[in-house]
């Protein structure tokens, strides 16, 4: 196996604004993500070069996908590729209820053969400030229209 520097696309979602941003993460920062599992939380300070997160915010790994496009599945331990009999997402959306299909999935551990990491910002409990990923002008317009409609 060749030893190469991992590079990840980190898709970071903001539950406050409902928006997501994508970052390209290279070594040595990418090395911090290797070995983490779905559900693990990492300190938000490590992304200070990309985005300003509020003090005490964490980043929670929610999933990802490998080089071949196979999704990371929480129930499969380790940095492995495996075929599972899938009943639903991630990786498979059945056409009819009860349908199952053999699908290639990745384990729940980040390795250097993962290309995309999905994560969500976990705000501190008492946080009430603005979202880390701001809402765009279009979305703000929609929100104000909704509020106006609700007020009438």
C-alpha positions as semicolon CSV with decimal commas, in nm:
position;residue;x (nm);y (nm);z (nm)
1;X;0,000;0,000;0,000
2;X;0,136;0,339;-0,094
3;X;0,162;0,601;0,174
4;X;0,008;0,919;0,044
5;X;-0,115;1,234;0,208
6;X;-0,491;1,219;0,257
7;X;-0,706;1,497;0,114
8;X;-1,072;1,520;0,209
9;X;-1,370;1,722;0,105
10;X;-1,540;1,823;0,429
11;X;-1,909;1,906;0,390
12;X;-2,001;2,098;0,704
13;X;-2,371;2,153;0,779
14;X;-2,507;2,425;1,004
15;X;-2,828;2,326;1,184
16;X;-2,904;2,690;1,277
17;X;-2,909;2,829;0,922
18;X;-2,980;2,499;0,743
19;X;-2,689;2,566;0,505
20;X;-2,380;2,362;0,423
21;X;-2,029;2,456;0,311
22;X;-1,761;2,248;0,147
23;X;-1,391;2,273;0,235
24;X;-1,085;2,103;0,087
25;X;-0,879;1,963;0,375
26;X;-0,516;1,864;0,319
27;X;-0,236;1,743;0,545
28;X;-0,150;1,797;0,829
29;X;-0,512;1,889;0,916
30;X;-0,651;1,590;0,725
31;X;-0,442;1,360;0,942
32;X;-0,651;1,471;1,244
33;X;-0,962;1,316;1,084
34;X;-0,806;0,975;1,003
35;X;-0,923;0,717;1,255
36;X;-1,231;0,912;1,363
37;X;-1,564;0,729;1,346
38;X;-1,921;0,831;1,265
39;X;-2,063;1,003;1,573
40;X;-1,724;1,125;1,697
41;X;-1,691;1,492;1,784
42;X;-1,380;1,699;1,721
43;X;-1,302;2,049;1,849
44;X;-1,420;2,322;1,607
45;X;-1,096;2,519;1,664
46;X;-0,913;2,300;1,409
47;X;-1,114;2,463;1,125
48;X;-1,017;2,818;1,225
49;X;-0,842;2,869;0,887
50;X;-1,167;2,798;0,697
51;X;-1,458;2,920;0,909
52;X;-1,505;3,109;1,236
53;X;-1,704;2,888;1,469
54;X;-1,835;3,012;1,804
55;X;-1,623;2,934;2,112
56;X;-1,691;2,582;2,238
57;X;-1,849;2,458;1,915
58;X;-1,765;2,105;1,804
59;X;-1,780;1,922;1,471
60;X;-1,966;1,590;1,471
61;X;-1,887;1,334;1,199
62;X;-2,214;1,216;1,041
63;X;-2,083;1,010;0,748
64;X;-1,890;1,023;0,424
65;X;-1,809;0,831;0,110
66;X;-1,514;0,646;-0,039
67;X;-1,319;0,678;-0,365
68;X;-1,565;0,446;-0,543
69;X;-1,868;0,635;-0,410
70;X;-1,969;0,379;-0,148
71;X;-2,123;0,553;0,156
72;X;-1,997;0,516;0,511
73;X;-2,244;0,316;0,722
74;X;-2,264;0,349;1,102
75;X;-2,325;-0,025;1,163
76;X;-2,010;-0,152;0,987
77;X;-1,704;-0,129;1,216
78;X;-1,357;-0,034;1,093
79;X;-1,214;0,127;0,775
80;X;-1,338;-0,155;0,547
81;X;-1,528;-0,206;0,223
82;X;-1,802;-0,463;0,250
83;X;-2,117;-0,584;0,079
84;X;-2,426;-0,570;0,301
85;X;-2,789;-0,658;0,244
86;X;-2,929;-0,306;0,253
87;X;-3,290;-0,234;0,346
88;X;-3,270;0,143;0,310
89;X;-3,045;0,448;0,333
90;X;-2,756;0,513;0,343
91;X;-2,657;0,374;0,005
92;X;-2,993;0,234;-0,104
93;X;-3,343;0,369;-0,149
94;X;-3,586;0,081;-0,206
95;X;-3,850;0,125;-0,479
96;X;-4,109;-0,072;-0,284
97;X;-4,150;-0,133;0,089
98;X;-3,955;-0,435;0,208
99;X;-3,715;-0,450;-0,089
100;X;-3,354;-0,537;-0,005
101;X;-3,041;-0,533;-0,217
102;X;-2,673;-0,620;-0,184
103;X;-2,477;-0,295;-0,174
104;X;-2,111;-0,201;-0,136
105;X;-2,059;0,017;0,170
106;X;-1,768;0,156;0,372
107;X;-1,711;0,109;0,743
108;X;-1,770;0,378;1,005
109;X;-1,401;0,474;1,041
110;X;-1,231;0,744;0,832
111;X;-0,925;0,618;0,642
112;X;-0,716;0,764;0,360
113;X;-0,946;0,602;0,100
114;X;-1,235;0,826;0,205
115;X;-1,282;1,130;-0,021
116;X;-1,576;1,308;0,142
117;X;-1,655;1,357;0,509
118;X;-1,998;1,481;0,612
119;X;-2,016;1,667;0,941
120;X;-2,246;1,895;1,138
121;X;-2,168;2,187;1,371
122;X;-2,263;2,114;1,733
123;X;-2,321;2,446;1,906
124;X;-2,265;2,498;2,280
125;X;-2,589;2,447;2,481
126;X;-2,647;2,815;2,566
127;X;-2,550;2,953;2,222
128;X;-2,793;3,206;2,075
129;X;-2,578;3,406;1,835
130;X;-2,580;3,410;1,453
131;X;-2,521;3,088;1,255
132;X;-2,160;3,009;1,162
133;X;-2,266;2,958;0,799
134;X;-2,473;3,268;0,720
135;X;-2,806;3,250;0,543
136;X;-2,787;3,387;0,188
137;X;-2,995;3,682;0,059
138;X;-3,248;3,456;-0,118
139;X;-3,312;3,248;0,194
140;X;-3,340;3,563;0,408
141;X;-3,602;3,697;0,164
142;X;-3,802;3,372;0,191
143;X;-3,785;3,383;0,573
144;X;-3,907;3,743;0,595
145;X;-4,194;3,663;0,353
146;X;-4,291;3,364;0,570
147;X;-4,281;3,579;0,884
148;X;-4,491;3,851;0,716
149;X;-4,745;3,591;0,604
150;X;-4,758;3,445;0,956
151;X;-4,810;3,790;1,106
152;X;-5,117;3,862;0,888
